[in-house]
Short mmCIF file of C-alpha atoms and ligand atoms in Angstrom, two decimals:
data_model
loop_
_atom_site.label_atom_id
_atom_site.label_comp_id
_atom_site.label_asym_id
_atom_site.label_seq_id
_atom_site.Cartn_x
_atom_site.Cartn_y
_atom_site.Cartn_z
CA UNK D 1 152.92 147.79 -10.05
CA UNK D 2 151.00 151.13 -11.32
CA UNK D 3 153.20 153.85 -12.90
CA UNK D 4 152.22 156.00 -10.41
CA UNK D 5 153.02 154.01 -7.65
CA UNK D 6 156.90 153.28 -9.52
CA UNK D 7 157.04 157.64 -10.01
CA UNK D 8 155.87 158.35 -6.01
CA UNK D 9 158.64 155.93 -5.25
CA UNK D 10 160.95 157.64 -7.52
CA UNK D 11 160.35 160.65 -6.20
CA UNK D 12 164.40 161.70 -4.54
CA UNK D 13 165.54 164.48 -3.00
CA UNK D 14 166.56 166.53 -6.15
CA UNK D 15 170.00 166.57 -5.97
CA UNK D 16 170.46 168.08 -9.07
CA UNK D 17 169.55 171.55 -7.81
CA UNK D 18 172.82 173.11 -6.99
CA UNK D 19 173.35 176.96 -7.53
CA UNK D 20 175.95 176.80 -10.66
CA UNK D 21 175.47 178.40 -13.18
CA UNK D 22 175.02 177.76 -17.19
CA UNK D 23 178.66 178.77 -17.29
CA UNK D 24 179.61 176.31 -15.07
CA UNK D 25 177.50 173.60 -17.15
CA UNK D 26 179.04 174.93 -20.42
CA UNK D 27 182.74 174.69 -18.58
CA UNK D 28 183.15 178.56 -18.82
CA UNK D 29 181.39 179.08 -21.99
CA UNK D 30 178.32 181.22 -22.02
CA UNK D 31 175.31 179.26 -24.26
CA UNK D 32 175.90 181.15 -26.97
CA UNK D 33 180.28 180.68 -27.07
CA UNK D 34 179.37 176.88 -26.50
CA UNK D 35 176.57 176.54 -29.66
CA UNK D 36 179.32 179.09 -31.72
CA UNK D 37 182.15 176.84 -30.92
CA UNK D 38 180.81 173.07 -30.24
CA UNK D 39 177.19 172.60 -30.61
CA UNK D 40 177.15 170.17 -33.51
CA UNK D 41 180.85 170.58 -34.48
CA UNK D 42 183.04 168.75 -31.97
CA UNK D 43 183.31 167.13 -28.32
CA UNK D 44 183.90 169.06 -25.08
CA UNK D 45 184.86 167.71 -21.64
CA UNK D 46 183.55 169.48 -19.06
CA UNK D 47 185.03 168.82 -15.30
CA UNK D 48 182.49 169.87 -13.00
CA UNK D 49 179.50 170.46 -15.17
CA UNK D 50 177.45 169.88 -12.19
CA UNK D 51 179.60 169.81 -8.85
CA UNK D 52 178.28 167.70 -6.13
CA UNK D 53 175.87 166.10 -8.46
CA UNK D 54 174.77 163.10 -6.73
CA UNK D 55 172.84 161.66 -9.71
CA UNK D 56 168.90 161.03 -9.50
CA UNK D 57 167.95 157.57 -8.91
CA UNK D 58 169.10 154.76 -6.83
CA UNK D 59 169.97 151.19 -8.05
CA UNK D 60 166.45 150.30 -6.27
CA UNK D 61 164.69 153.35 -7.61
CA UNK D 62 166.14 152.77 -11.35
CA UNK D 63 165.25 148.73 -10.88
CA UNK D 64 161.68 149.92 -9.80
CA UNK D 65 161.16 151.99 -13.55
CA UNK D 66 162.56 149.19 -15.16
CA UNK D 67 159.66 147.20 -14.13
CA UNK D 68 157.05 149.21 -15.71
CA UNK D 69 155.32 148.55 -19.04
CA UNK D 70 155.04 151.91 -19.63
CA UNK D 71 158.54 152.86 -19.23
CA UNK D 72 161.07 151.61 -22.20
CA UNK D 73 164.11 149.95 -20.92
CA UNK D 74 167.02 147.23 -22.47
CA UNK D 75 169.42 145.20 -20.94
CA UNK D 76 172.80 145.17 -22.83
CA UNK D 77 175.33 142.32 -21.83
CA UNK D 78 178.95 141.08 -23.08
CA UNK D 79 179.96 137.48 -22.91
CA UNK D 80 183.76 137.52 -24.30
CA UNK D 81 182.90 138.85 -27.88
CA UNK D 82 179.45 137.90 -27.40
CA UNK D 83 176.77 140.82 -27.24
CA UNK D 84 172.91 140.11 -25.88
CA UNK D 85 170.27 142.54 -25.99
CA UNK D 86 166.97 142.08 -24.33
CA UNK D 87 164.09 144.56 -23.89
CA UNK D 88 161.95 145.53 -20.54
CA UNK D 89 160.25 145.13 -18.23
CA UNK D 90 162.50 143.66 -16.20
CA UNK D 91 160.41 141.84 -13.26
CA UNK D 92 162.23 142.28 -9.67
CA UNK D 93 163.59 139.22 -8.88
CA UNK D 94 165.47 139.09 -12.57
CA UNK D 95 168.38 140.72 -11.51
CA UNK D 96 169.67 137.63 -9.21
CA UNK D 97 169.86 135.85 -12.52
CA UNK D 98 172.55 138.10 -13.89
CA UNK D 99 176.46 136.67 -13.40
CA UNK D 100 179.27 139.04 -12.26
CA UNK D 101 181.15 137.56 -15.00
CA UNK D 102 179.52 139.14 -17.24
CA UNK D 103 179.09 143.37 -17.66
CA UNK D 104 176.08 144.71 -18.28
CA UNK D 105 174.46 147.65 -18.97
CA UNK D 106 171.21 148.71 -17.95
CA UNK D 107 169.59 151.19 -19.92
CA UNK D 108 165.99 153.43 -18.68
CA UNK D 109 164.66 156.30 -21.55
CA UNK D 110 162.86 159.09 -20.75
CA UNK D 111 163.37 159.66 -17.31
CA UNK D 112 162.45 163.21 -17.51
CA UNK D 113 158.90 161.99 -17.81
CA UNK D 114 158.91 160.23 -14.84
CA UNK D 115 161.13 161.57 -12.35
CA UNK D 116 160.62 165.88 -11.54
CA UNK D 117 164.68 165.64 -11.00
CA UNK D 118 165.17 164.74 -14.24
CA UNK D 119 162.64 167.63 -15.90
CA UNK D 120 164.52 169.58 -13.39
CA UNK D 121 167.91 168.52 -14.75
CA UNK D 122 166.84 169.25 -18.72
CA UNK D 123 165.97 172.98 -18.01
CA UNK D 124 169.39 173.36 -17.53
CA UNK D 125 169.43 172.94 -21.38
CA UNK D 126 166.98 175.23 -22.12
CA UNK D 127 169.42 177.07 -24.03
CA UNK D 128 168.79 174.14 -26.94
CA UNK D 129 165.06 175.14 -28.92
CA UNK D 130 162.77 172.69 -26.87
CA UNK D 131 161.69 171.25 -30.71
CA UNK D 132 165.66 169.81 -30.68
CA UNK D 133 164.90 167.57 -27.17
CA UNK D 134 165.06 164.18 -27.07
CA UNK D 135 164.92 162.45 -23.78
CA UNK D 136 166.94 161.78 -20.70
CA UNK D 137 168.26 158.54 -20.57
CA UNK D 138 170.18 156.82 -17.95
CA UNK D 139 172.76 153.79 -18.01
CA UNK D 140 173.62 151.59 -15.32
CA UNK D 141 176.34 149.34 -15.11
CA UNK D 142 178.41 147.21 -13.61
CA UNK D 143 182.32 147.39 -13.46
CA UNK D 144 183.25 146.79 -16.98
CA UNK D 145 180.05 147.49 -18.50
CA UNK D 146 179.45 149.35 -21.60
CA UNK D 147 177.24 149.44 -24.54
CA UNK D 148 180.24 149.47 -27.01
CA UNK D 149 182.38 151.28 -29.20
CA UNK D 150 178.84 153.19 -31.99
CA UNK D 151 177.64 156.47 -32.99
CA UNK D 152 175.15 158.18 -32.01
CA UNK D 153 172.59 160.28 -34.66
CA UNK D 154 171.85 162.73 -31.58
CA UNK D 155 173.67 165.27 -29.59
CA UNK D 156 174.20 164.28 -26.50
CA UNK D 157 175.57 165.78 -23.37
CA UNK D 158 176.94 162.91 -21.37
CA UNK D 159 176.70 163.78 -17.78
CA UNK D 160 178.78 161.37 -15.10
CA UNK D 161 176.45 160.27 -11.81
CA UNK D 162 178.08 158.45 -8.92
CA UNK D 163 180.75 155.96 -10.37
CA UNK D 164 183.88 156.75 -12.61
CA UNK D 165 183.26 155.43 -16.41
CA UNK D 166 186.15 156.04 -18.84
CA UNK D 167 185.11 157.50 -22.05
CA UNK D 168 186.93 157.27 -25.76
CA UNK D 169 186.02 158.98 -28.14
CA UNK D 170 187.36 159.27 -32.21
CA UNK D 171 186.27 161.39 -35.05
CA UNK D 172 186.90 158.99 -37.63
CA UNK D 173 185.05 158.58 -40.63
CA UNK D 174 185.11 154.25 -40.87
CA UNK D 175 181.85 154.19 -39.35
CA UNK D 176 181.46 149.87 -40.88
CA UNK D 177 179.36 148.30 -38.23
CA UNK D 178 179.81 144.55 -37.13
CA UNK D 179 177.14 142.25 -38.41
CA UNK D 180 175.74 139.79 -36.79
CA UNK D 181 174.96 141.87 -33.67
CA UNK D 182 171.81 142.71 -31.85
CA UNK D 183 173.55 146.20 -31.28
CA UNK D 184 175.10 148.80 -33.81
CA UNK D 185 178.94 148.36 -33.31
CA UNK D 186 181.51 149.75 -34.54
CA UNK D 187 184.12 147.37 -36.54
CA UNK D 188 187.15 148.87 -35.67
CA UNK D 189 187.21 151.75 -33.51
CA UNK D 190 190.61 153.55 -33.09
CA UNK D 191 190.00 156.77 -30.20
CA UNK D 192 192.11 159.52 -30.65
CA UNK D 193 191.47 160.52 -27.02
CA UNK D 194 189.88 159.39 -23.38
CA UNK D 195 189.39 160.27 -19.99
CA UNK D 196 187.71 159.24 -16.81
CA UNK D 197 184.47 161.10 -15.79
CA UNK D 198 183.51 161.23 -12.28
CA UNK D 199 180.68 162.25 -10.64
CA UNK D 200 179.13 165.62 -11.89
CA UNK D 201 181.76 165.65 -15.06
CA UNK D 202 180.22 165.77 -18.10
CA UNK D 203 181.12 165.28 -22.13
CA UNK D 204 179.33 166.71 -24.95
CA UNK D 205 179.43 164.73 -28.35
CA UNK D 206 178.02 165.99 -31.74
CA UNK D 207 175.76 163.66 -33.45
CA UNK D 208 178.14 160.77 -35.14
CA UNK D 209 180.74 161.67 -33.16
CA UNK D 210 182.04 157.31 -32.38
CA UNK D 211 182.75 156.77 -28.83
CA UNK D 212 182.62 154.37 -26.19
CA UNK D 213 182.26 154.29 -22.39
CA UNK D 214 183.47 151.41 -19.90
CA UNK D 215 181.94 151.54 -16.26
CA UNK D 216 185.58 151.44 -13.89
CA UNK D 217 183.41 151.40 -11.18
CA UNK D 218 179.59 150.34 -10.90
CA UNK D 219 178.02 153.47 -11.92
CA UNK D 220 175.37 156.11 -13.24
CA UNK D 221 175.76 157.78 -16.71
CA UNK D 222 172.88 160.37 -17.72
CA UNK D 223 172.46 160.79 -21.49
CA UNK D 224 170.93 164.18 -22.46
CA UNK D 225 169.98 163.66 -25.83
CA UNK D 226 168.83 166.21 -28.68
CA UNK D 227 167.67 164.97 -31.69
CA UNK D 228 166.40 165.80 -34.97
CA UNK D 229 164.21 164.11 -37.65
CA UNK D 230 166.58 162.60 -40.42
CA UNK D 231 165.80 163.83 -43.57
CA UNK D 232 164.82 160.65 -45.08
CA UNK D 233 161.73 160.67 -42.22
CA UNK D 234 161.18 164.15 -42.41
CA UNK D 235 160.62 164.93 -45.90
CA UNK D 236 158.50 162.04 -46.06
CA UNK D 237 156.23 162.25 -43.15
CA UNK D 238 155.44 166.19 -44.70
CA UNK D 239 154.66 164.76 -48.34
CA UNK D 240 152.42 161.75 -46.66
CA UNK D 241 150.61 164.74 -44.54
CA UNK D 242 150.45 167.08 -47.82
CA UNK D 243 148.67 163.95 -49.42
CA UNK D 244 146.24 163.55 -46.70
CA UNK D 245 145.37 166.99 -46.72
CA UNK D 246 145.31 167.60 -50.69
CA UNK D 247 142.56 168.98 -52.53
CA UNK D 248 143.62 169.33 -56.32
CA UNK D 249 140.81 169.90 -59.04
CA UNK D 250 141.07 169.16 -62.51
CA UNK D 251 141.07 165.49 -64.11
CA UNK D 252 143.48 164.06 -67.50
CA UNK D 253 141.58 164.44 -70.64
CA UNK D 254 142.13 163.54 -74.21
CA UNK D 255 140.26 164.93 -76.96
CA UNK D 256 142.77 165.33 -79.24
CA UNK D 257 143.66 161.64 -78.98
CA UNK D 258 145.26 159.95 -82.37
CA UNK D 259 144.56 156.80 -83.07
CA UNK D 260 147.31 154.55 -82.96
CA UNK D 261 148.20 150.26 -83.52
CA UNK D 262 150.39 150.27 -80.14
CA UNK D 263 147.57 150.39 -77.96
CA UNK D 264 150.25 149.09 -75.01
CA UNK D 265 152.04 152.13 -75.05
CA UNK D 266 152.44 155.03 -72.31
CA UNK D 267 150.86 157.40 -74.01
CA UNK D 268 153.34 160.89 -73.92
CA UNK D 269 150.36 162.91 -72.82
CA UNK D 270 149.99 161.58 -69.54
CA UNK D 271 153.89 161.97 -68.70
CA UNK D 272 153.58 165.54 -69.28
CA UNK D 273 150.16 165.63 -67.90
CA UNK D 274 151.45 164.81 -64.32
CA UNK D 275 155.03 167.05 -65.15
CA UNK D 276 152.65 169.98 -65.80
CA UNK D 277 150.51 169.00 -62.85
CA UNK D 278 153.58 168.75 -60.27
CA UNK D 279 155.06 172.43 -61.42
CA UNK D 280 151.58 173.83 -59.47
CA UNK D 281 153.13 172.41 -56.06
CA UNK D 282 154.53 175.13 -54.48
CA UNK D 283 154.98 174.86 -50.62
CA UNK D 284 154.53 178.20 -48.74
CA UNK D 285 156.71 178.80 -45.77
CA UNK D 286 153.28 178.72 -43.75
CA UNK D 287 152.45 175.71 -45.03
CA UNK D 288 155.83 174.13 -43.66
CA UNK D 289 155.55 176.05 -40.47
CA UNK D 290 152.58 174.55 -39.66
CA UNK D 291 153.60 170.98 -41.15
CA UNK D 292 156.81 171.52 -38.64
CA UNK D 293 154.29 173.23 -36.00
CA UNK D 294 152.76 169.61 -35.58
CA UNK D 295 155.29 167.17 -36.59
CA UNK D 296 157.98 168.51 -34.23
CA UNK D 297 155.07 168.94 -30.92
CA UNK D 298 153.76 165.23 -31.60
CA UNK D 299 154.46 162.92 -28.88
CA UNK D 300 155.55 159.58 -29.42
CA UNK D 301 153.49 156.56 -30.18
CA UNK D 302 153.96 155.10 -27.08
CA UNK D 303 153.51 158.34 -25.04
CA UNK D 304 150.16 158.70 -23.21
CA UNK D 305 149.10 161.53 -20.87
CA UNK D 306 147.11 160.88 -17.42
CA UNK D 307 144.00 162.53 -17.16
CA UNK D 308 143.16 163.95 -13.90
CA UNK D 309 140.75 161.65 -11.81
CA UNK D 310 137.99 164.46 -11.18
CA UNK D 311 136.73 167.04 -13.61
CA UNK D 312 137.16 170.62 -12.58
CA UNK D 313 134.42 173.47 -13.76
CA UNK D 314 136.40 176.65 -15.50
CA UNK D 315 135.19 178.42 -12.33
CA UNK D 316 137.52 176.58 -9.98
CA UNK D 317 139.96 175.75 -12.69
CA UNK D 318 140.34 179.45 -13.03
CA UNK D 319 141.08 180.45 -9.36
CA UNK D 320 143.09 177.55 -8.88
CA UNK D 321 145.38 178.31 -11.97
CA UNK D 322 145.69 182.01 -10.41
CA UNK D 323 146.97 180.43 -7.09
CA UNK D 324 149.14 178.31 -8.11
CA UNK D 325 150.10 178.81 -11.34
CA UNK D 326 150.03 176.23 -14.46
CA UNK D 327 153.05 173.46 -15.71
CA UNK D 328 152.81 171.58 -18.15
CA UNK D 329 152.90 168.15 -18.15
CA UNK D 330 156.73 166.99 -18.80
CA UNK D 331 155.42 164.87 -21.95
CA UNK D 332 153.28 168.30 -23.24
CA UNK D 333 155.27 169.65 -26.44
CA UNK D 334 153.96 173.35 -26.77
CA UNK D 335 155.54 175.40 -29.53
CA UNK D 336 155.07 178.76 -31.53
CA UNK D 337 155.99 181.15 -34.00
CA UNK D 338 155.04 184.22 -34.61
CA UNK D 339 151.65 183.77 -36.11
CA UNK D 340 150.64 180.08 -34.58
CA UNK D 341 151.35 177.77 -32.10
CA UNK D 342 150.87 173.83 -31.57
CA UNK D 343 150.39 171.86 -28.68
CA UNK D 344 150.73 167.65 -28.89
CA UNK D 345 150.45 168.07 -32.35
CA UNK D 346 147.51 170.32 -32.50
CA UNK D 347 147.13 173.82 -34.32
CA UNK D 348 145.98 176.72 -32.26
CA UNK D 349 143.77 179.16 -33.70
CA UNK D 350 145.68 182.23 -32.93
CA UNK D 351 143.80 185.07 -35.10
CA UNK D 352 145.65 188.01 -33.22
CA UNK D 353 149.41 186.33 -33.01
CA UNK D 354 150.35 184.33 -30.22
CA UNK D 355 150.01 185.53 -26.60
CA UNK D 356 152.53 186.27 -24.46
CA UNK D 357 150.75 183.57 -21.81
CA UNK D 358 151.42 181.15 -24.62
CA UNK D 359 154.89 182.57 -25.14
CA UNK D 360 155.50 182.18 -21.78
CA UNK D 361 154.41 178.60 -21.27
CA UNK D 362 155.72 177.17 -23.76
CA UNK D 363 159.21 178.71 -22.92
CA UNK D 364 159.43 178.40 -19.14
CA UNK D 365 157.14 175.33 -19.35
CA UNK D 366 155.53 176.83 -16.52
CA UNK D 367 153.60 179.90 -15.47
CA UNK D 368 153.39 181.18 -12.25
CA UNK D 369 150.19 182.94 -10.47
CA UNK D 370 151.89 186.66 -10.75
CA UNK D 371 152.67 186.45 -14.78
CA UNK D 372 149.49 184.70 -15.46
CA UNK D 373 147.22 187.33 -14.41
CA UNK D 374 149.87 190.09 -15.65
CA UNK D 375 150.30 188.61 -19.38
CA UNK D 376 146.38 187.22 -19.57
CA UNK D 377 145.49 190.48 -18.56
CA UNK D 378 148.19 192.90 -21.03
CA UNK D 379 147.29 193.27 -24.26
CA UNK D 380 145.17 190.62 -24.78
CA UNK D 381 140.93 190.86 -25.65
CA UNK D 382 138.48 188.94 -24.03
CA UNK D 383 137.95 186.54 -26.61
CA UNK D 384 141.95 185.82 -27.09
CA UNK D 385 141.76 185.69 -23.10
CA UNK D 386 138.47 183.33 -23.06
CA UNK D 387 140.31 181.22 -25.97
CA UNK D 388 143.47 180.96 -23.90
CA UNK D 389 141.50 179.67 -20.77
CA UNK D 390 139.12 177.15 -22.93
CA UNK D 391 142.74 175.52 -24.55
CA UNK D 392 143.96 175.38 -20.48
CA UNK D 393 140.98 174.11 -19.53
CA UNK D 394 140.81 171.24 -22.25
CA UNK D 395 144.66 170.65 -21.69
CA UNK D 396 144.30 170.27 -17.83
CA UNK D 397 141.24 167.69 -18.76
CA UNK D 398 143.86 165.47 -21.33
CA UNK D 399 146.70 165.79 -18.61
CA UNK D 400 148.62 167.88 -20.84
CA UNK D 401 148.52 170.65 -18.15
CA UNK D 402 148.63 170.40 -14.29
CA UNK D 403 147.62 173.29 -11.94
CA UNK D 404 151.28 173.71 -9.94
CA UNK D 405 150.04 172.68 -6.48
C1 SIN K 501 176.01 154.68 -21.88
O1 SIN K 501 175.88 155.59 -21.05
O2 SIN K 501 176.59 153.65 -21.60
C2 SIN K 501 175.48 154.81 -23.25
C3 SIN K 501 175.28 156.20 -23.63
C4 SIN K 501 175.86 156.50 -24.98
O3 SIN K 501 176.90 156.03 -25.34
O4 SIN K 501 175.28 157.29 -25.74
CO1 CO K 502 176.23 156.80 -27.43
#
């Protein structure tokens, strides 16, 4: 089955669109009480998050996604203290094979990619800098299911769809895994406290923060995950990019070299050669901004964009964006600062700071036909404004940007 035949059939009602509020999300905190009081620093039950939410796929719907190539899913099951993990796609007919006796877990990333509820459902958290998202993830299980007691390196806003699961959660610091396990486990897991989430209840956990969930019922959990490179990967990934990019005159030399009957020994020189060498590396706060700029807006290996099937001239593509406005695609990462931006990983060449067309998109993820002509045509010169549609243009041709028909 295509992907795009598994997304039209995805395509619900979006039952996530309710009128509450942020407060209501945030259980009567406004965004900037909640990041002040729990963002990173410790749990929060929220009853109601989302009332009436209704969740955003079916069992069919979800079982449809998990037969894609292109869509990562895993299949977690417990037999007694047994634990099996296996890895999509999971053809149609496999689920008959599955025994009651045994809970499992089905588990579908990046739904917001794939579903417009989902990308719906994560601007809810556009209060969190889009360079912190992760994904939206969604478990499935049956009564008794569970992925068990582990830690998570994210933040991650668990938000209850149909079903009741009972959450427990600990803040210990024993964090000893089990060995022997396809799946990181916690040895002994003492919770400290637990509750039952039902539908449109949700539970925010800082990053490892140990918990585990148990399906009561057959049910829907949606995992709302922020992450952030680990330092081990960051730090590396900018020295391996410094490297690629280096350009560093000079060479060793040794006039002054004494002759010597150890002709197997480091010579000194060289030590202090590369010591005095390494004190020129200084990293400017532009150079890390635009290290960040691309790390943080590359997609993932495995993401790939759709190109649309016809090309459109910049004529067309011009009055069409005016119409209807621009989105960009839910896999596009667009970011800026205040002298640059990046899109997929890409510098853009913004001479006279970043426009507020840019600003706009990359915030809202979207720009509508009335702002488009109002901040293309403030304050910007023709050339900025020519640049600006020629980046569209090229973005719309990658599938990195649709026109919002
Ligand atoms: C689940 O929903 O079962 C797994 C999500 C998690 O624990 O992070
Ligand atoms: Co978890």
């Amino acid at each position: 089955m295509t992907l795009f035949k598994v997304i039209r059939d995805c395509i619900m009602k979006p039952s996530t669109k309710s009128t509450s509020s942020l407060s209501t999300l945030l259980g009567g905190s406004d965004p900037a009480a909640f990041l002040r009081d729990y963002w990173q620093k410790k749990p929060l039950l929220i009853r109601q998050a989302i009332p009436g939410f209704r969740g955003l796929v079916s069992t069919e719907q979800l079982r449809s996604l998990a037969a894609s190539e292109d869509i990562q899913s895993r299949l977690i099951v417990r037999d007694g203290k047994k634990w099996e993990l296996q890895h999509g796609p999971f053809a149609k007919n496999f689920w008959r094979k599955l025994k009651p006796q045994s809970p499992w877990t089905l588990l579908v990333q990046e739904l917001n990619f794939h579903l417009p509820a989902a990308e719906q459902l994560l601007e809810r958290f556009h209060f969190i800098p889009h360079a912190r998202v992760d994904d939206i993830m969604v478990s499935h299980a049956c009564v008794g299911g569970g992925v068990g007691p582990h830690v998570d390196s994210y933040d991650v806003f668990l938000l209850q769809g149909p079903g009741r699961r009972r959450w427990r959660i600990s803040g210990q610091q024993d964090l000893t895994l089990r060995t022997g396990l396809p799946l990181k486990i916690l040895k002994s897991f003492k919770h400290e406290q637990e509750w039952i989430l039902e539908p449109g209840d949700m539970l925010y956990l800082p990053p490892h923060y140990s918990h585990e969930g148990v399906a009561i019922d057959e049910c829907f959990t949606y995992s709302i995950g922020f992450r952030a490179p680990s330092s081990q990967e960051w730090v590396a990934e900018f020295l391996s990019d410094f490297a690629e990019r280096l350009e560093w005159p000079g060479h060793f030399k040794d006039p002054s070299l004494k002759f010597s009957d150890h002709p197997g020994e480091l010579p000194q020189a060289m030590n202090q050669f590369l010591a005095k060498e390494l004190k020129k590396l200084h990293f400017t706060s532009r150079l890390i901004a635009d290290f960040n700029g691309r790390f943080l807006t590359n997609p993932k290996p495995h993401v790939f964009f759709n190109p649309p099937e016809k090309s459109i001239n910049m004529l067309d593509f011009q009055q069409q964006a005016t119409q209807h406005g621009l989105r960009l695609d839910p896999r596009t990462r667009l970011m800026y600062s205040k002298e640059a931006a990046w899109c997929n990983g890409e510098p853009l060449e913004t001479k006279h700071g970043v426009s507020p067309a840019l600003i706009q998109l990359a915030d809202k993820r979207y720009i509508g036909p009335e702002q488009l002509k109002l901040t293309l045509d403030k304050s910007v010169d023709s050339a900025t404004k020519k640049q600006i549609w020629q980046w569209w243009l090229e973005w719309h041709e990658d599938g990195w940007l649709k026109i919002d028909v």
